Amino acid sequence: MTNIQFAKRLQPLKSNVFADMDRAKAVALAAGREVIDLSLGSSDLPAEAHVIEAIAQSLHDRSTHGYLLFNGTHGFREAAANWYEQKFGIKVDPQTEVLPLIGSQEGTAHLPLAILNPGDFALLLDPGYPSHAGGVYLASGQIYPMPLLAENSFLPVFADIPAPVLAQSRMMVLSYPHNPTAAIAPLSFFQEAVAFCQQHNLVLVHDFPYVDLVFKETGEWADSSPNSKSLVPSILQADPEKSVSIEFFTLSKSYNMGGFRIGYAIGNAQLINALRQVKAAVDFNQYRGILNGAIAALTGPQAGVKSAVTTFQGRRDAFINALHRIGWNVPTPQATMYIWAKLPSPWSENSVEFCTQLVKQTGVAVSPGAGFGKSGEGYVRFALVHEPPLLEIAVERMAEFLH
């Protein structure tokens, strides 16, 4: 067999806790267990009917069947800019400050190729979403993990970043409401982040998929801005000149369109253009019919978004109450579709083993905190992607496992 030599940048991508968990789920299924999968943050709710109809109508339009170049995406970019302006009160140029994406994950994975030279540092949240690190590794960059601790409300402390690391750093990635901790950040934190990045010549990236999955009691606390219709702030409310910032939004969470793979980047025109150059070397745009569905989602009735928020809030309350009944006292999150739970003894330093044994013995699959970064050890993440009765059964099974 030919000895194929692979690039060194693949080495850090080989370790994937979530692939290990997939194998553990497969073993449980093969053993005849009914698996309740709370490990993947993929909404089980459907896209709205008017969105599906827009896509369905497009299928019969032969003009949608060919390649879609940038100018053909103008309608979607305009809808995204208008949605953003209505929600946050920030003026956006759809021609230069918006770029369609295959979900926000594509943005966080591809942008480092436009920003980092080999050896440059990216400042990432720890724990954080795995694609943030993956994009840096693909760009042959280095990662400095910013620890997120409960005592700091799961916000990074910028003053703790060493000066030598800062001197080699080119970008910082934030994401609030946060996956996996479900933490939210106030506008004052984003203003601090913008000032820090301006001072140190850093690109500020904000991954923003959970903008709408915020629960009503959060509004008094988040204080996004007087002219905002959102309960949580956008990074561009702290950087209205778009001096250093770019934000990624996806329709996967707000509009239950995860499988359609549609999102967008919005922000600094130079950063948008640089990301567009990377994308041009990799792909064309999505099928025009999907963009038509996304336009329908952004411009049409928003009742489905409110309904989804109500659904996840109900699931959150049912799951938290069930955990408390079995003596697992977990804080109630203010946003996202996740519960971030500190593991009880004797599992407090071995989240992977806890998750592996849990699915093996009970069929309940959850995500180990260690899979999101070193500072995630000692926690697990539950995704609320089932109805309350099944969530309560999952907790009952965990109670037997823990006792």
XYZ file of C-alpha atoms in Angstrom:
403
model
C 0.000 0.000 0.000
C 1.286 3.475 -0.890
C 2.593 5.433 2.106
C 0.555 8.627 1.775
C 1.938 11.626 3.668
C -0.733 13.856 5.167
C -0.465 17.478 6.245
C 0.445 18.134 9.879
C -2.634 20.356 10.232
C -4.779 17.211 10.303
C -3.194 15.980 13.550
C -5.258 18.128 15.956
C -8.441 17.234 14.047
C -8.086 13.508 14.708
C -9.287 13.666 18.303
C -13.053 14.021 18.333
C -14.976 13.213 21.485
C -18.270 13.464 19.604
C -17.215 10.764 17.155
C -16.398 8.594 20.174
C -19.874 9.280 21.566
C -21.435 8.322 18.225
C -19.687 4.972 18.484
C -20.926 4.556 22.056
C -24.502 5.251 20.903
C -24.128 2.672 18.127
C -22.970 0.065 20.668
C -25.983 0.833 22.893
C -28.353 0.490 19.948
C -26.737 -2.785 18.884
C -27.276 -4.079 22.431
C -30.982 -3.397 22.054
C -31.193 -0.254 24.194
C -33.657 2.501 23.379
C -31.429 5.565 23.021
C -32.644 8.977 24.172
C -30.202 11.249 22.371
C -29.587 14.553 24.177
C -26.079 14.940 22.742
C -26.685 16.847 19.501
C -28.041 20.409 19.335
C -30.150 19.784 16.244
C -33.675 21.109 16.694
C -36.422 18.517 16.359
C -38.932 21.243 15.438
C -39.964 21.698 11.774
C -39.392 24.714 9.555
C -42.493 26.869 9.064
C -44.949 26.056 6.261
C -44.407 29.345 4.387
C -40.655 28.625 4.305
C -41.179 25.123 2.898
C -43.642 26.494 0.333
C -41.116 29.063 -0.934
C -38.549 26.299 -1.443
C -41.110 23.970 -3.031
C -42.200 26.625 -5.545
C -38.550 27.199 -6.489
C -38.072 23.567 -7.453
C -40.350 24.032 -10.480
C -38.492 27.162 -11.645
C -35.768 25.975 -14.027
C -33.906 29.286 -13.619
C -32.993 28.144 -10.073
C -31.263 24.968 -11.246
C -27.890 26.425 -12.248
C -24.904 27.884 -10.415
C -25.670 30.863 -8.203
C -23.063 33.632 -8.248
C -22.740 36.470 -5.728
C -24.949 38.973 -7.573
C -27.733 36.387 -7.658
C -27.815 36.394 -3.843
C -28.775 40.082 -3.599
C -32.375 39.393 -2.536
C -31.205 37.267 0.375
C -28.520 39.768 1.402
C -31.085 42.558 1.343
C -33.502 40.533 3.496
C -30.688 39.788 5.960
C -29.663 43.463 6.162
C -33.264 44.583 6.717
C -33.840 41.889 9.366
C -30.707 42.992 11.157
C -31.577 46.693 11.024
C -35.092 46.050 12.338
C -33.809 43.837 15.151
C -30.789 45.823 16.324
C -31.149 49.313 14.885
C -27.837 49.013 13.002
C -27.681 50.157 9.365
C -26.192 47.492 7.077
C -25.117 47.689 3.429
C -26.327 44.456 1.756
C -23.797 44.863 -1.052
C -20.606 45.104 1.003
C -21.460 44.054 4.577
C -23.402 40.781 4.135
C -22.256 37.390 2.788
C -24.339 34.178 2.518
C -22.914 31.185 4.372
C -23.582 27.466 4.647
C -24.493 28.018 8.307
C -22.433 30.005 10.800
C -20.085 27.026 11.226
C -18.748 27.612 7.731
C -17.957 31.209 8.637
C -16.030 30.345 11.777
C -14.156 27.578 9.945
C -13.206 29.600 6.853
C -12.509 33.062 8.275
C -9.185 32.060 9.925
C -7.852 31.264 6.437
C -8.327 34.936 5.613
C -6.892 36.295 8.888
C -4.122 34.034 10.195
C -0.653 33.294 8.927
C 0.994 30.080 10.180
C 1.848 30.444 13.856
C -0.499 33.366 14.554
C -2.707 33.034 17.623
C -6.483 33.042 17.811
C -8.099 33.715 21.185
C -10.944 31.226 21.671
C -13.479 30.520 24.392
C -12.774 27.443 26.527
C -15.145 25.617 26.534
C -16.316 26.541 23.058
C -17.838 25.226 19.860
C -15.429 22.751 18.172
C -15.485 24.351 14.689
C -13.926 27.510 16.129
C -10.769 25.541 16.905
C -11.000 23.501 13.717
C -10.835 26.581 11.518
C -7.721 27.835 13.306
C -5.991 24.469 12.923
C -6.810 24.393 9.191
C -5.163 27.813 8.872
C -2.056 26.482 10.698
C -2.677 28.922 13.522
C -2.218 28.508 17.262
C -4.975 28.595 19.865
C -4.945 30.434 23.154
C -7.923 29.166 25.190
C -9.664 31.798 27.331
C -11.102 29.864 30.323
C -14.794 30.354 31.074
C -15.487 29.847 34.769
C -18.763 29.853 36.668
C -17.426 32.483 39.085
C -16.959 34.858 36.124
C -20.450 34.127 34.721
C -18.703 32.111 31.978
C -17.182 35.282 30.479
C -13.460 35.454 29.608
C -11.118 37.741 31.542
C -9.149 39.671 28.922
C -6.582 40.900 31.456
C -5.428 37.297 31.978
C -4.174 36.906 28.379
C -0.345 36.924 28.440
C 1.367 39.814 26.643
C 3.547 37.534 24.441
C 0.407 35.733 23.236
C -1.353 39.026 22.519
C 1.622 40.187 20.467
C 1.141 37.166 18.170
C -2.669 37.232 18.165
C -4.765 38.249 15.146
C -8.318 37.354 16.103
C -10.698 36.702 18.992
C -13.822 34.540 18.738
C -16.784 35.096 21.072
C -20.227 33.506 21.062
C -23.092 34.629 23.330
C -25.632 33.215 24.066
C -23.016 30.551 24.518
C -22.757 26.936 23.481
C -22.200 24.886 25.628
C -22.585 26.870 28.886
C -25.834 28.693 27.867
C -24.383 31.911 29.341
C -25.404 35.319 28.009
C -23.337 38.504 27.885
C -24.410 42.124 28.460
C -23.680 44.955 26.047
C -21.045 46.292 28.479
C -19.024 43.083 28.023
C -19.116 43.459 24.228
C -18.062 47.098 24.536
C -15.080 45.961 26.610
C -14.266 43.303 23.992
C -14.426 45.818 21.116
C -12.147 48.272 22.941
C -9.704 45.444 23.739
C -9.579 44.266 20.121
C -9.169 47.800 18.808
C -6.288 48.359 21.231
C -4.499 45.151 20.219
C -5.339 45.138 16.485
C -7.464 42.002 16.690
C -10.327 40.944 14.449
C -13.384 40.356 16.655
C -15.551 37.442 15.523
C -18.953 36.836 17.100
C -20.767 33.559 16.434
C -24.450 34.362 17.081
C -26.690 31.353 16.331
C -28.823 31.618 19.491
C -29.889 35.263 19.184
C -33.589 34.333 19.372
C -33.451 31.388 21.798
C -33.524 33.662 24.823
C -36.126 33.405 27.560
C -38.311 36.325 28.563
C -36.976 36.851 32.065
C -33.572 37.581 30.489
C -34.665 40.919 29.029
C -34.281 42.949 32.192
C -30.723 41.703 32.636
C -29.232 41.774 29.140
C -30.041 45.447 28.422
C -28.941 45.256 24.780
C -29.761 48.883 23.834
C -32.768 51.248 23.762
C -33.404 50.795 20.011
C -33.030 46.996 19.962
C -35.863 44.493 19.632
C -33.579 41.687 20.791
C -33.227 40.456 24.371
C -29.488 39.984 23.858
C -27.014 42.327 22.129
C -25.230 41.986 18.813
C -21.503 42.664 18.708
C -22.221 45.457 16.216
C -24.214 47.356 18.833
C -20.862 47.683 20.623
C -19.069 48.403 17.324
C -21.603 50.334 15.195
C -18.806 51.609 12.936
C -17.941 47.952 12.221
C -14.302 48.845 12.856
C -13.032 45.366 13.830
C -16.094 43.128 14.013
C -17.858 40.435 12.025
C -20.863 38.419 13.189
C -22.218 35.073 12.011
C -25.926 34.230 12.060
C -27.590 30.990 11.043
C -31.220 30.130 10.367
C -30.650 26.694 11.936
C -31.861 27.611 15.429
C -34.309 30.519 15.076
C -36.073 29.038 12.040
C -35.417 25.278 12.478
C -33.543 25.142 9.151
C -30.427 23.267 10.272
C -30.571 20.760 7.427
C -30.974 23.489 4.817
C -27.529 24.908 5.703
C -28.134 28.633 5.357
C -26.737 31.563 7.333
C -24.807 34.752 6.735
C -21.873 36.876 7.832
C -22.475 40.534 8.610
C -20.031 43.287 9.571
C -16.798 44.990 8.513
C -16.728 45.281 4.709
C -13.030 44.330 4.440
C -13.591 41.179 6.493
C -16.674 40.299 4.432
C -14.665 40.701 1.229
C -11.783 38.590 2.580
C -14.164 35.788 3.559
C -15.817 36.054 0.156
C -12.407 35.494 -1.479
C -11.904 32.295 0.543
C -15.401 31.074 -0.309
C -14.864 31.771 -3.996
C -12.029 29.239 -3.998
C -14.133 26.613 -2.217
C -17.719 26.734 -3.434
C -20.535 28.495 -5.240
C -23.563 29.536 -3.241
C -26.429 27.326 -2.080
C -29.337 26.399 -4.286
C -31.414 29.517 -5.003
C -34.534 27.775 -3.675
C -32.968 27.536 -0.201
C -32.215 31.265 -0.309
C -35.831 31.877 -1.310
C -36.895 29.881 1.750
C -34.523 31.906 3.918
C -35.952 35.160 2.541
C -39.438 33.904 3.429
C -38.201 33.092 6.947
C -36.588 36.497 7.515
C -39.365 38.602 5.979
C -42.464 36.525 6.780
C -44.457 35.843 9.968
C -42.276 35.411 13.060
C -44.813 33.460 15.123
C -42.796 30.266 14.594
C -39.761 31.824 16.278
C -41.823 32.786 19.329
C -43.374 29.331 19.418
C -39.939 27.668 19.339
C -38.738 29.842 22.224
C -41.824 28.917 24.257
C -41.256 25.239 23.478
C -37.620 25.272 24.588
C -38.442 27.274 27.696
C -41.028 24.651 28.663
C -38.527 21.864 28.063
C -35.897 23.715 30.081
C -38.239 24.093 33.050
C -39.367 20.449 32.923
C -35.792 19.154 32.683
C -34.405 21.402 35.428
C -37.278 20.479 37.751
C -36.685 16.793 37.096
C -32.961 17.164 37.817
C -33.716 18.983 41.067
C -36.087 16.205 42.119
C -33.254 13.667 41.907
C -30.908 15.965 43.843
C -28.863 17.284 40.886
C -28.983 21.016 41.501
C -28.240 22.670 38.186
C -28.685 26.438 37.542
C -31.540 27.453 35.236
C -30.101 28.790 31.941
C -31.393 32.034 30.455
C -30.898 31.093 26.807
C -30.145 28.405 24.174
C -31.454 24.843 23.929
C -28.879 23.465 26.383
C -28.394 22.632 30.042
C -24.795 22.868 31.292
C -24.505 20.682 34.357
C -21.641 20.228 36.787
C -21.033 16.520 37.320
C -21.438 15.003 40.775
C -18.754 12.887 42.415
C -17.213 10.469 41.441
C -17.501 11.731 37.872
C -16.410 15.325 38.509
C -13.160 14.970 36.558
C -14.129 12.396 33.937
C -16.960 13.626 31.751
C -16.095 11.290 28.861
C -16.288 8.169 31.025
C -19.549 9.394 32.571
C -21.117 9.856 29.139
C -19.781 6.564 27.803
C -21.064 4.572 30.768
C -24.371 6.464 30.878
C -25.312 5.615 27.287
C -24.042 2.056 27.681
C -26.088 1.370 30.829
C -29.180 3.536 30.299
C -29.341 4.539 26.623
C -29.235 8.254 27.535
C -26.683 10.036 25.333
C -25.247 13.417 26.392
C -22.173 15.452 25.464
C -19.065 15.410 27.698
C -17.822 18.848 28.699
C -14.243 17.834 27.871
C -15.258 17.675 24.210
C -15.674 21.466 24.226
C -12.267 22.233 25.750
C -10.123 21.737 28.842
C -12.244 24.069 30.978
C -15.326 22.034 30.097
C -14.084 19.054 32.082
C -16.331 18.258 34.996
C -19.495 19.230 33.110
C -21.929 17.658 30.668
C -24.221 19.318 28.137
C -27.825 18.237 27.634
C -29.572 19.264 24.404
C -33.328 19.772 24.909
C -34.336 18.185 21.618
C -37.213 16.029 22.893
C -40.586 16.717 24.469
C -40.850 16.984 28.305
C -42.185 13.427 28.936
C -39.146 11.881 27.228
C -36.798 14.333 28.965
C -38.241 13.259 32.314
C -37.730 9.583 31.422
C -34.096 10.411 30.624
C -33.687 11.975 34.067
C -35.289 8.938 35.727
C -32.765 6.692 33.976
C -29.916 8.958 35.073
C -31.182 8.817 38.662
C -30.841 5.006 38.616
C -27.363 5.321 37.089
C -26.192 7.863 39.688
C -27.534 5.947 42.683
